[in-house]
PDB file of C-alpha atoms and ligand atoms in Angstrom:
ATOM      1  CA  UNK H   1      16.766 -12.854  -1.631  1.00 63.00           C
ATOM      2  CA  UNK H   2      15.866 -15.687   0.699  1.00 78.00           C
ATOM      3  CA  UNK H   3      12.762 -17.516  -0.447  1.00 94.00           C
ATOM      4  CA  UNK H   4       9.559 -16.504   1.318  1.00 97.00           C
ATOM      5  CA  UNK H   5       8.415 -19.055   3.923  1.00 98.00           C
ATOM      6  CA  UNK H   6       5.182 -21.049   4.245  1.00 98.00           C
ATOM      7  CA  UNK H   7       2.730 -20.636   7.146  1.00 98.00           C
ATOM      8  CA  UNK H   8      -0.260 -22.723   8.190  1.00 97.00           C
ATOM      9  CA  UNK H   9      -3.691 -21.238   8.763  1.00 97.00           C
ATOM     10  CA  UNK H  10      -6.950 -22.921   9.809  1.00 97.00           C
ATOM     11  CA  UNK H  11     -10.266 -21.527   8.561  1.00 97.00           C
ATOM     12  CA  UNK H  12     -13.659 -23.127   9.107  1.00 96.00           C
ATOM     13  CA  UNK H  13     -11.878 -26.270  10.275  1.00 96.00           C
ATOM     14  CA  UNK H  14      -9.828 -26.523   7.066  1.00 97.00           C
ATOM     15  CA  UNK H  15      -6.071 -26.247   7.037  1.00 98.00           C
ATOM     16  CA  UNK H  16      -4.381 -24.145   4.347  1.00 98.00           C
ATOM     17  CA  UNK H  17      -0.769 -23.317   3.659  1.00 98.00           C
ATOM     18  CA  UNK H  18       0.127 -19.701   2.892  1.00 98.00           C
ATOM     19  CA  UNK H  19       3.134 -18.655   0.822  1.00 98.00           C
ATOM     20  CA  UNK H  20       4.295 -15.542   2.656  1.00 98.00           C
ATOM     21  CA  UNK H  21       5.136 -13.217  -0.218  1.00 98.00           C
ATOM     22  CA  UNK H  22       3.806 -10.429   2.019  1.00 97.00           C
ATOM     23  CA  UNK H  23       7.009 -10.701   4.076  1.00 97.00           C
ATOM     24  CA  UNK H  24       9.388  -9.898   1.188  1.00 96.00           C
ATOM     25  CA  UNK H  25       9.415  -6.121   1.864  1.00 93.00           C
ATOM     26  CA  UNK H  26       7.031  -3.608   3.519  1.00 90.00           C
ATOM     27  CA  UNK H  27       6.324  -1.818   0.207  1.00 92.00           C
ATOM     28  CA  UNK H  28       7.673  -4.024  -2.564  1.00 94.00           C
ATOM     29  CA  UNK H  29       5.968  -7.299  -1.739  1.00 94.00           C
ATOM     30  CA  UNK H  30       3.447  -9.842  -2.906  1.00 96.00           C
ATOM     31  CA  UNK H  31       2.723 -10.288  -6.563  1.00 97.00           C
ATOM     32  CA  UNK H  32       4.014  -6.791  -7.363  1.00 96.00           C
ATOM     33  CA  UNK H  33       7.466  -7.971  -6.314  1.00 96.00           C
ATOM     34  CA  UNK H  34       7.056 -10.988  -8.614  1.00 96.00           C
ATOM     35  CA  UNK H  35       5.773  -8.866 -11.485  1.00 95.00           C
ATOM     36  CA  UNK H  36       8.605  -6.352 -11.180  1.00 95.00           C
ATOM     37  CA  UNK H  37      11.221  -9.099 -10.884  1.00 94.00           C
ATOM     38  CA  UNK H  38      12.692  -8.563 -14.356  1.00 93.00           C
ATOM     39  CA  UNK H  39      13.026  -4.822 -13.786  1.00 95.00           C
ATOM     40  CA  UNK H  40      14.566  -5.447 -10.365  1.00 94.00           C
ATOM     41  CA  UNK H  41      17.222  -7.638 -12.012  1.00 94.00           C
ATOM     42  CA  UNK H  42      17.930  -4.991 -14.678  1.00 96.00           C
ATOM     43  CA  UNK H  43      21.244  -3.145 -14.272  1.00 97.00           C
ATOM     44  CA  UNK H  44      20.717   0.380 -12.931  1.00 98.00           C
ATOM     45  CA  UNK H  45      22.507   1.950 -15.946  1.00 98.00           C
ATOM     46  CA  UNK H  46      19.894   0.652 -18.371  1.00 97.00           C
ATOM     47  CA  UNK H  47      17.246   3.211 -17.356  1.00 97.00           C
ATOM     48  CA  UNK H  48      17.032   6.648 -15.834  1.00 98.00           C
ATOM     49  CA  UNK H  49      13.267   6.856 -15.571  1.00 98.00           C
ATOM     50  CA  UNK H  50      10.264   4.610 -15.026  1.00 97.00           C
ATOM     51  CA  UNK H  51       6.807   5.883 -15.884  1.00 97.00           C
ATOM     52  CA  UNK H  52       3.438   4.377 -15.044  1.00 97.00           C
ATOM     53  CA  UNK H  53      -0.188   5.391 -14.588  1.00 96.00           C
ATOM     54  CA  UNK H  54      -3.372   4.283 -12.844  1.00 95.00           C
ATOM     55  CA  UNK H  55      -5.078   4.662  -9.471  1.00 92.00           C
ATOM     56  CA  UNK H  56      -3.598   6.646  -6.606  1.00 91.00           C
ATOM     57  CA  UNK H  57      -4.045   3.971  -3.975  1.00 89.00           C
ATOM     58  CA  UNK H  58      -2.620   1.270  -6.207  1.00 92.00           C
ATOM     59  CA  UNK H  59      -0.279  -1.340  -4.732  1.00 93.00           C
ATOM     60  CA  UNK H  60       1.619  -1.405  -8.032  1.00 95.00           C
ATOM     61  CA  UNK H  61       2.332   2.339  -7.753  1.00 96.00           C
ATOM     62  CA  UNK H  62       3.818   1.877  -4.295  1.00 96.00           C
ATOM     63  CA  UNK H  63       5.869  -1.141  -5.351  1.00 96.00           C
ATOM     64  CA  UNK H  64       7.298   0.739  -8.356  1.00 97.00           C
ATOM     65  CA  UNK H  65       8.119   3.716  -6.117  1.00 97.00           C
ATOM     66  CA  UNK H  66      10.003   1.413  -3.725  1.00 97.00           C
ATOM     67  CA  UNK H  67      11.853  -0.213  -6.623  1.00 97.00           C
ATOM     68  CA  UNK H  68      12.869   3.161  -8.123  1.00 98.00           C
ATOM     69  CA  UNK H  69      14.096   4.352  -4.751  1.00 97.00           C
ATOM     70  CA  UNK H  70      16.472   1.383  -4.420  1.00 96.00           C
ATOM     71  CA  UNK H  71      17.567   1.659  -8.054  1.00 97.00           C
ATOM     72  CA  UNK H  72      18.003   5.431  -8.063  1.00 98.00           C
ATOM     73  CA  UNK H  73      15.571   5.744 -10.997  1.00 98.00           C
ATOM     74  CA  UNK H  74      13.203   8.665 -11.356  1.00 98.00           C
ATOM     75  CA  UNK H  75       9.555   7.600 -11.120  1.00 98.00           C
ATOM     76  CA  UNK H  76       6.803   9.601 -12.816  1.00 98.00           C
ATOM     77  CA  UNK H  77       3.220   8.492 -12.149  1.00 98.00           C
ATOM     78  CA  UNK H  78       0.183   9.784 -14.054  1.00 97.00           C
ATOM     79  CA  UNK H  79      -3.356   9.766 -12.673  1.00 97.00           C
ATOM     80  CA  UNK H  80      -6.666  11.531 -13.091  1.00 96.00           C
ATOM     81  CA  UNK H  81      -7.086  14.591 -10.821  1.00 96.00           C
ATOM     82  CA  UNK H  82      -7.048  13.890  -7.067  1.00 93.00           C
ATOM     83  CA  UNK H  83      -9.357  15.348  -4.467  1.00 90.00           C
ATOM     84  CA  UNK H  84      -7.807  17.661  -1.873  1.00 91.00           C
ATOM     85  CA  UNK H  85      -8.680  15.112   0.791  1.00 87.00           C
ATOM     86  CA  UNK H  86      -6.747  12.386  -1.052  1.00 86.00           C
ATOM     87  CA  UNK H  87      -3.788  14.717  -1.537  1.00 89.00           C
ATOM     88  CA  UNK H  88      -3.646  15.665   2.108  1.00 90.00           C
ATOM     89  CA  UNK H  89      -4.024  12.197   3.556  1.00 87.00           C
ATOM     90  CA  UNK H  90      -0.898  11.191   5.404  1.00 85.00           C
ATOM     91  CA  UNK H  91      -1.658   7.471   5.343  1.00 86.00           C
ATOM     92  CA  UNK H  92      -1.923   4.936   2.577  1.00 89.00           C
ATOM     93  CA  UNK H  93      -0.066   4.029  -0.568  1.00 94.00           C
ATOM     94  CA  UNK H  94      -0.128   7.519  -2.112  1.00 95.00           C
ATOM     95  CA  UNK H  95       1.528   9.188   0.881  1.00 94.00           C
ATOM     96  CA  UNK H  96       4.085   6.383   1.114  1.00 95.00           C
ATOM     97  CA  UNK H  97       4.899   6.545  -2.598  1.00 97.00           C
ATOM     98  CA  UNK H  98       5.467  10.320  -2.448  1.00 97.00           C
ATOM     99  CA  UNK H  99       7.768   9.812   0.518  1.00 96.00           C
ATOM    100  CA  UNK H 100       9.744   7.337  -1.607  1.00 97.00           C
ATOM    101  CA  UNK H 101      10.302  10.059  -4.224  1.00 98.00           C
ATOM    102  CA  UNK H 102       7.474   9.485  -6.699  1.00 98.00           C
ATOM    103  CA  UNK H 103       6.701  12.444  -8.977  1.00 98.00           C
ATOM    104  CA  UNK H 104       2.952  12.663  -9.410  1.00 97.00           C
ATOM    105  CA  UNK H 105       1.316  14.240 -12.470  1.00 97.00           C
ATOM    106  CA  UNK H 106      -2.410  14.767 -12.792  1.00 97.00           C
ATOM    107  CA  UNK H 107      -4.196  14.697 -16.151  1.00 97.00           C
ATOM    108  CA  UNK H 108      -7.645  16.160 -16.753  1.00 97.00           C
ATOM    109  CA  UNK H 109     -10.361  13.527 -17.237  1.00 96.00           C
ATOM    110  CA  UNK H 110     -11.077  14.588 -20.813  1.00 97.00           C
ATOM    111  CA  UNK H 111      -7.433  14.253 -21.832  1.00 97.00           C
ATOM    112  CA  UNK H 112      -6.554  11.150 -19.817  1.00 96.00           C
ATOM    113  CA  UNK H 113      -6.911   8.443 -22.460  1.00 95.00           C
ATOM    114  CA  UNK H 114      -5.047  10.264 -25.183  1.00 96.00           C
ATOM    115  CA  UNK H 115      -2.336  11.380 -22.846  1.00 96.00           C
ATOM    116  CA  UNK H 116      -1.721   7.818 -21.587  1.00 95.00           C
ATOM    117  CA  UNK H 117      -1.672   6.511 -25.156  1.00 94.00           C
ATOM    118  CA  UNK H 118       0.901   9.136 -26.125  1.00 95.00           C
ATOM    119  CA  UNK H 119       3.246   8.129 -23.280  1.00 94.00           C
ATOM    120  CA  UNK H 120       3.975   4.909 -25.123  1.00 91.00           C
ATOM    121  CA  UNK H 121       4.763   6.727 -28.355  1.00 92.00           C
ATOM    122  CA  UNK H 122       7.239   9.125 -26.794  1.00 87.00           C
ATOM    123  CA  UNK H 123       9.530   6.757 -24.924  1.00 93.00           C
ATOM    124  CA  UNK H 124      13.287   7.120 -25.225  1.00 95.00           C
ATOM    125  CA  UNK H 125      15.720   4.261 -24.577  1.00 96.00           C
ATOM    126  CA  UNK H 126      16.392   5.230 -20.999  1.00 97.00           C
ATOM    127  CA  UNK H 127      12.713   5.287 -20.050  1.00 97.00           C
ATOM    128  CA  UNK H 128      10.568   2.247 -19.305  1.00 96.00           C
ATOM    129  CA  UNK H 129       6.772   2.293 -19.192  1.00 96.00           C
ATOM    130  CA  UNK H 130       5.052  -0.057 -16.751  1.00 95.00           C
ATOM    131  CA  UNK H 131       1.421  -0.547 -17.725  1.00 90.00           C
ATOM    132  CA  UNK H 132      -1.371  -0.085 -15.191  1.00 86.00           C
ATOM    133  CA  UNK H 133      -1.145  -2.558 -12.324  1.00 76.00           C
ATOM    134  CA  UNK H 134       2.255  -3.738 -13.466  1.00 74.00           C
ATOM    135  CA  UNK H 135       0.626  -5.842 -16.182  1.00 67.00           C
ATOM    136  CA  UNK H 136       3.762  -6.300 -18.214  1.00 73.00           C
ATOM    137  CA  UNK H 137       4.724  -9.358 -20.195  1.00 76.00           C
ATOM    138  CA  UNK H 138       8.035  -9.045 -18.329  1.00 81.00           C
ATOM    139  CA  UNK H 139       6.097 -10.366 -15.317  1.00 92.00           C
ATOM    140  CA  UNK H 140       6.479 -13.871 -16.742  1.00 94.00           C
ATOM    141  CA  UNK H 141      10.037 -14.371 -15.467  1.00 95.00           C
ATOM    142  CA  UNK H 142       9.168 -13.385 -11.889  1.00 96.00           C
ATOM    143  CA  UNK H 143       6.284 -15.854 -11.828  1.00 97.00           C
ATOM    144  CA  UNK H 144       8.555 -18.611 -13.114  1.00 97.00           C
ATOM    145  CA  UNK H 145      10.783 -17.919 -10.125  1.00 97.00           C
ATOM    146  CA  UNK H 146       7.734 -18.151  -7.833  1.00 98.00           C
ATOM    147  CA  UNK H 147       6.741 -21.435  -9.488  1.00 98.00           C
ATOM    148  CA  UNK H 148      10.231 -22.854  -8.857  1.00 98.00           C
ATOM    149  CA  UNK H 149      10.055 -21.866  -5.183  1.00 98.00           C
ATOM    150  CA  UNK H 150       6.624 -23.460  -4.811  1.00 98.00           C
ATOM    151  CA  UNK H 151       7.707 -26.665  -6.482  1.00 97.00           C
ATOM    152  CA  UNK H 152      10.588 -26.994  -4.078  1.00 97.00           C
ATOM    153  CA  UNK H 153       8.568 -26.121  -0.979  1.00 98.00           C
ATOM    154  CA  UNK H 154       5.651 -28.362  -1.936  1.00 98.00           C
ATOM    155  CA  UNK H 155       7.955 -31.380  -2.120  1.00 97.00           C
ATOM    156  CA  UNK H 156       7.399 -31.660   1.613  1.00 97.00           C
ATOM    157  CA  UNK H 157       3.584 -31.518   1.128  1.00 98.00           C
ATOM    158  CA  UNK H 158       2.674 -34.109  -1.507  1.00 97.00           C
ATOM    159  CA  UNK H 159      -0.999 -33.936  -0.438  1.00 97.00           C
ATOM    160  CA  UNK H 160      -1.275 -30.426  -1.937  1.00 98.00           C
ATOM    161  CA  UNK H 161      -2.182 -30.343  -5.620  1.00 98.00           C
ATOM    162  CA  UNK H 162      -3.629 -26.823  -5.876  1.00 98.00           C
ATOM    163  CA  UNK H 163      -2.584 -23.217  -5.253  1.00 98.00           C
ATOM    164  CA  UNK H 164      -4.676 -20.037  -5.211  1.00 98.00           C
ATOM    165  CA  UNK H 165      -4.143 -16.331  -5.826  1.00 98.00           C
ATOM    166  CA  UNK H 166      -6.670 -13.523  -6.502  1.00 98.00           C
ATOM    167  CA  UNK H 167      -6.864 -11.617  -9.806  1.00 97.00           C
ATOM    168  CA  UNK H 168      -7.065  -8.009 -10.866  1.00 95.00           C
ATOM    169  CA  UNK H 169      -5.619  -7.963 -14.376  1.00 92.00           C
ATOM    170  CA  UNK H 170      -5.047 -11.738 -14.170  1.00 95.00           C
ATOM    171  CA  UNK H 171      -1.361 -11.402 -15.080  1.00 95.00           C
ATOM    172  CA  UNK H 172      -0.177 -13.142 -11.921  1.00 97.00           C
ATOM    173  CA  UNK H 173      -2.575 -16.106 -12.093  1.00 98.00           C
ATOM    174  CA  UNK H 174      -2.030 -16.551 -15.828  1.00 97.00           C
ATOM    175  CA  UNK H 175       1.771 -16.691 -15.779  1.00 97.00           C
ATOM    176  CA  UNK H 176       1.803 -18.722 -12.587  1.00 98.00           C
ATOM    177  CA  UNK H 177      -0.522 -21.337 -14.122  1.00 98.00           C
ATOM    178  CA  UNK H 178       1.655 -21.429 -17.216  1.00 97.00           C
ATOM    179  CA  UNK H 179       4.795 -21.952 -15.133  1.00 98.00           C
ATOM    180  CA  UNK H 180       3.240 -24.559 -12.800  1.00 98.00           C
ATOM    181  CA  UNK H 181       1.343 -26.967 -15.079  1.00 98.00           C
ATOM    182  CA  UNK H 182       1.416 -29.868 -12.592  1.00 98.00           C
ATOM    183  CA  UNK H 183      -0.712 -27.914 -10.061  1.00 98.00           C
ATOM    184  CA  UNK H 184      -4.216 -26.555 -10.336  1.00 98.00           C
ATOM    185  CA  UNK H 185      -4.220 -22.758 -10.011  1.00 98.00           C
ATOM    186  CA  UNK H 186      -7.390 -21.244  -8.582  1.00 98.00           C
ATOM    187  CA  UNK H 187      -8.159 -17.573  -8.978  1.00 98.00           C
ATOM    188  CA  UNK H 188     -11.185 -15.306  -8.659  1.00 98.00           C
ATOM    189  CA  UNK H 189     -11.956 -12.025 -10.440  1.00 98.00           C
ATOM    190  CA  UNK H 190     -11.826  -9.019  -8.091  1.00 96.00           C
ATOM    191  CA  UNK H 191     -12.111  -6.370 -10.839  1.00 94.00           C
ATOM    192  CA  UNK H 192     -15.054  -7.142 -13.142  1.00 92.00           C
ATOM    193  CA  UNK H 193     -16.510 -10.632 -13.684  1.00 94.00           C
ATOM    194  CA  UNK H 194     -15.057 -13.923 -14.932  1.00 96.00           C
ATOM    195  CA  UNK H 195     -15.775 -13.064 -18.578  1.00 96.00           C
ATOM    196  CA  UNK H 196     -13.807  -9.835 -18.279  1.00 95.00           C
ATOM    197  CA  UNK H 197     -10.949 -11.654 -16.563  1.00 96.00           C
ATOM    198  CA  UNK H 198     -10.799 -14.263 -19.328  1.00 97.00           C
ATOM    199  CA  UNK H 199     -10.675 -11.515 -21.920  1.00 95.00           C
ATOM    200  CA  UNK H 200      -7.729  -9.899 -20.128  1.00 92.00           C
ATOM    201  CA  UNK H 201      -5.943 -13.237 -19.905  1.00 94.00           C
ATOM    202  CA  UNK H 202      -6.509 -14.039 -23.571  1.00 94.00           C
ATOM    203  CA  UNK H 203      -4.388 -11.011 -24.416  1.00 90.00           C
ATOM    204  CA  UNK H 204      -1.459 -12.815 -22.728  1.00 91.00           C
ATOM    205  CA  UNK H 205      -1.890 -16.124 -24.580  1.00 93.00           C
ATOM    206  CA  UNK H 206      -3.934 -19.333 -24.660  1.00 96.00           C
ATOM    207  CA  UNK H 207      -5.683 -20.116 -21.408  1.00 97.00           C
ATOM    208  CA  UNK H 208      -3.602 -22.643 -19.400  1.00 98.00           C
ATOM    209  CA  UNK H 209      -5.647 -25.850 -18.805  1.00 98.00           C
ATOM    210  CA  UNK H 210      -4.787 -25.982 -15.110  1.00 98.00           C
ATOM    211  CA  UNK H 211      -6.194 -22.502 -14.439  1.00 98.00           C
ATOM    212  CA  UNK H 212      -9.619 -22.499 -12.706  1.00 98.00           C
ATOM    213  CA  UNK H 213     -11.570 -19.283 -12.354  1.00 98.00           C
ATOM    214  CA  UNK H 214     -13.980 -19.314  -9.408  1.00 98.00           C
ATOM    215  CA  UNK H 215     -16.815 -16.851  -9.954  1.00 97.00           C
ATOM    216  CA  UNK H 216     -17.923 -15.121  -6.703  1.00 96.00           C
ATOM    217  CA  UNK H 217     -21.534 -15.899  -5.740  1.00 94.00           C
ATOM    218  CA  UNK H 218     -22.348 -12.196  -5.510  1.00 94.00           C
ATOM    219  CA  UNK H 219     -21.400  -9.235  -7.696  1.00 93.00           C
ATOM    220  CA  UNK H 220     -18.796  -7.005  -6.050  1.00 95.00           C
ATOM    221  CA  UNK H 221     -17.480  -3.639  -7.188  1.00 95.00           C
ATOM    222  CA  UNK H 222     -13.746  -3.257  -6.906  1.00 94.00           C
ATOM    223  CA  UNK H 223     -12.448  -1.359  -3.879  1.00 91.00           C
ATOM    224  CA  UNK H 224     -15.867  -0.794  -2.330  1.00 93.00           C
ATOM    225  CA  UNK H 225     -16.213  -1.670   1.352  1.00 95.00           C
ATOM    226  CA  UNK H 226     -18.281  -4.826   1.989  1.00 96.00           C
ATOM    227  CA  UNK H 227     -19.296  -6.144   5.368  1.00 96.00           C
ATOM    228  CA  UNK H 228     -18.386  -9.723   4.485  1.00 96.00           C
ATOM    229  CA  UNK H 229     -14.958  -8.699   3.190  1.00 97.00           C
ATOM    230  CA  UNK H 230     -14.228  -6.959   6.459  1.00 97.00           C
ATOM    231  CA  UNK H 231     -15.447 -10.014   8.389  1.00 97.00           C
ATOM    232  CA  UNK H 232     -13.156 -12.256   6.325  1.00 98.00           C
ATOM    233  CA  UNK H 233     -10.220  -9.878   6.886  1.00 98.00           C
ATOM    234  CA  UNK H 234     -10.824  -9.999  10.652  1.00 97.00           C
ATOM    235  CA  UNK H 235     -11.189 -13.769  10.634  1.00 98.00           C
ATOM    236  CA  UNK H 236      -7.881 -14.207   8.791  1.00 98.00           C
ATOM    237  CA  UNK H 237      -6.155 -11.705  11.052  1.00 98.00           C
ATOM    238  CA  UNK H 238      -7.494 -13.579  14.056  1.00 97.00           C
ATOM    239  CA  UNK H 239      -5.752 -16.676  12.698  1.00 97.00           C
ATOM    240  CA  UNK H 240      -2.483 -14.771  12.650  1.00 97.00           C
ATOM    241  CA  UNK H 241      -2.016 -13.384   9.116  1.00 98.00           C
ATOM    242  CA  UNK H 242      -3.015  -9.959   7.814  1.00 98.00           C
ATOM    243  CA  UNK H 243      -4.241  -9.917   4.210  1.00 98.00           C
ATOM    244  CA  UNK H 244      -5.346  -7.016   2.000  1.00 97.00           C
ATOM    245  CA  UNK H 245      -8.977  -5.852   1.967  1.00 97.00           C
ATOM    246  CA  UNK H 246      -9.509  -5.592  -1.797  1.00 96.00           C
ATOM    247  CA  UNK H 247      -8.498  -8.944  -3.249  1.00 97.00           C
ATOM    248  CA  UNK H 248      -7.887 -11.564  -0.567  1.00 98.00           C
ATOM    249  CA  UNK H 249     -11.389 -11.638   1.007  1.00 98.00           C
ATOM    250  CA  UNK H 250     -13.053 -12.578  -2.293  1.00 98.00           C
ATOM    251  CA  UNK H 251     -10.464 -15.283  -2.985  1.00 98.00           C
ATOM    252  CA  UNK H 252     -10.780 -16.824   0.481  1.00 98.00           C
ATOM    253  CA  UNK H 253     -14.566 -16.687   0.271  1.00 98.00           C
ATOM    254  CA  UNK H 254     -14.533 -18.492  -3.088  1.00 98.00           C
ATOM    255  CA  UNK H 255     -12.128 -21.139  -1.768  1.00 98.00           C
ATOM    256  CA  UNK H 256     -14.230 -21.810   1.318  1.00 98.00           C
ATOM    257  CA  UNK H 257     -17.484 -21.972  -0.660  1.00 98.00           C
ATOM    258  CA  UNK H 258     -16.385 -23.681  -3.841  1.00 98.00           C
ATOM    259  CA  UNK H 259     -13.444 -26.004  -3.102  1.00 98.00           C
ATOM    260  CA  UNK H 260     -12.756 -28.943  -0.807  1.00 97.00           C
ATOM    261  CA  UNK H 261      -9.175 -30.036  -1.337  1.00 97.00           C
ATOM    262  CA  UNK H 262      -6.088 -28.876   0.524  1.00 97.00           C
ATOM    263  CA  UNK H 263      -4.758 -25.663  -1.006  1.00 98.00           C
ATOM    264  CA  UNK H 264      -1.724 -23.406  -0.773  1.00 98.00           C
ATOM    265  CA  UNK H 265      -2.725 -19.720  -0.845  1.00 98.00           C
ATOM    266  CA  UNK H 266      -0.154 -17.320  -2.285  1.00 98.00           C
ATOM    267  CA  UNK H 267      -0.286 -14.101  -0.270  1.00 98.00           C
ATOM    268  CA  UNK H 268      -0.371 -11.395  -2.937  1.00 98.00           C
ATOM    269  CA  UNK H 269       0.679  -8.538  -0.624  1.00 97.00           C
ATOM    270  CA  UNK H 270      -1.109  -5.204  -0.530  1.00 95.00           C
ATOM    271  CA  UNK H 271      -1.277  -4.939   3.255  1.00 96.00           C
ATOM    272  CA  UNK H 272       0.229  -1.421   3.074  1.00 92.00           C
ATOM    273  CA  UNK H 273      -3.048  -0.166   1.577  1.00 92.00           C
ATOM    274  CA  UNK H 274      -5.146  -1.393   4.504  1.00 94.00           C
ATOM    275  CA  UNK H 275      -4.720   1.671   6.671  1.00 91.00           C
ATOM    276  CA  UNK H 276      -6.553   3.959   4.249  1.00 89.00           C
ATOM    277  CA  UNK H 277      -9.123   1.268   3.395  1.00 92.00           C
ATOM    278  CA  UNK H 278      -9.860   0.639   7.095  1.00 93.00           C
ATOM    279  CA  UNK H 279     -10.597   4.371   7.479  1.00 90.00           C
ATOM    280  CA  UNK H 280     -13.262   4.001   4.803  1.00 89.00           C
ATOM    281  CA  UNK H 281     -14.788   1.057   6.663  1.00 90.00           C
ATOM    282  CA  UNK H 282     -15.000   3.190   9.792  1.00 84.00           C
ATOM    283  CA  UNK H 283     -16.676   6.089   7.957  1.00 74.00           C
ATOM    284  CA  UNK H 284     -19.357   3.879   6.392  1.00 61.00           C
TER     285      UNK H 284
HETATM  286  C1  PLP B 301      -2.305  -6.225  -7.802  1.00 73.45           C
HETATM  287  C2  PLP B 301      -2.848  -7.192  -6.819  1.00 73.45           C
HETATM  288  C3  PLP B 301      -3.559  -8.345  -7.237  1.00 73.45           C
HETATM  289  C4  PLP B 301      -3.911  -8.607  -8.677  1.00 73.45           C
HETATM  290  O1  PLP B 301      -2.839  -9.006  -9.478  1.00 73.45           O
HETATM  291  P1  PLP B 301      -3.015  -9.198 -11.054  1.00 73.45           P
HETATM  292  O2  PLP B 301      -1.719  -9.721 -11.523  1.00 73.45           O
HETATM  293  O3  PLP B 301      -3.317  -7.839 -11.634  1.00 73.45           O
HETATM  294  O4  PLP B 301      -4.151 -10.118 -11.286  1.00 73.45           O
HETATM  295  C5  PLP B 301      -3.973  -9.246  -6.265  1.00 73.45           C
HETATM  296  N1  PLP B 301      -3.743  -9.017  -4.941  1.00 73.45           N
HETATM  297  C6  PLP B 301      -3.102  -7.914  -4.509  1.00 73.45           C
HETATM  298  C7  PLP B 301      -2.942  -7.699  -3.046  1.00 73.45           C
HETATM  299  C8  PLP B 301      -2.636  -6.972  -5.432  1.00 73.45           C
HETATM  300  O5  PLP B 301      -2.005  -5.862  -4.992  1.00 73.45           O
END
């Protein structure tokens, strides 16, 4: 793999660098590529099957489906029941993941928790379970590789002392901060608030000192359409780079409102989910 390049983008008169992890692959890109790095390096013979669970528009689901396709592994994905409309939609991550060979299994709401818990207890040696969102401790190695790339590329930009990437589970920001102690790592919670994010990160280890959580000024619910997120998406696209609609707008907003220094933004991918999200913006 060639290392992903850097681009420049100007927003509100400020110049930012962007690490183009979105360009790694159409489906297996961004932080999901980084988080699946260890599995991607695993010899094909080690597993026959990967299982995971979570939302049906998830970027992690699509990335795992793309990985399993290239590896020849079977991929079984568990979710709560889907609406007919979701099942029939021909766009978005779900449709793409099915086309890549994903086997989808629905679990009734009442049984969901117990069923997911039992997956872990019934694993054989040839089956690997990826937790929701790809929040595996194995993600650490992939983020060390990202940190090495950044270190090398930032040699040419000594004025940059900070990087930024948005958080869902916080796995990416946490391991990146740990692997890149000489840079400040900014993140913002996109699922829940800062307290919830810290709790998630504590499960991975002690909070790295260089990690700064920027709390959004307003409370947002994950994956809901917001006017200002759409406006930010359009503004970024107008400057030449497409970002996702769920995470990136909140991160960019926090950077513009709450920071002043020169920052490198790590594109976390997820652009493949925009088509279905844009449909929801049009409906509302
Ligand atoms: C999954 C995802 C995130 C969140 O990553 P975490 O490691 O769970 O914090 C951020 N941005 C995009 C585009 C994602 O798909």
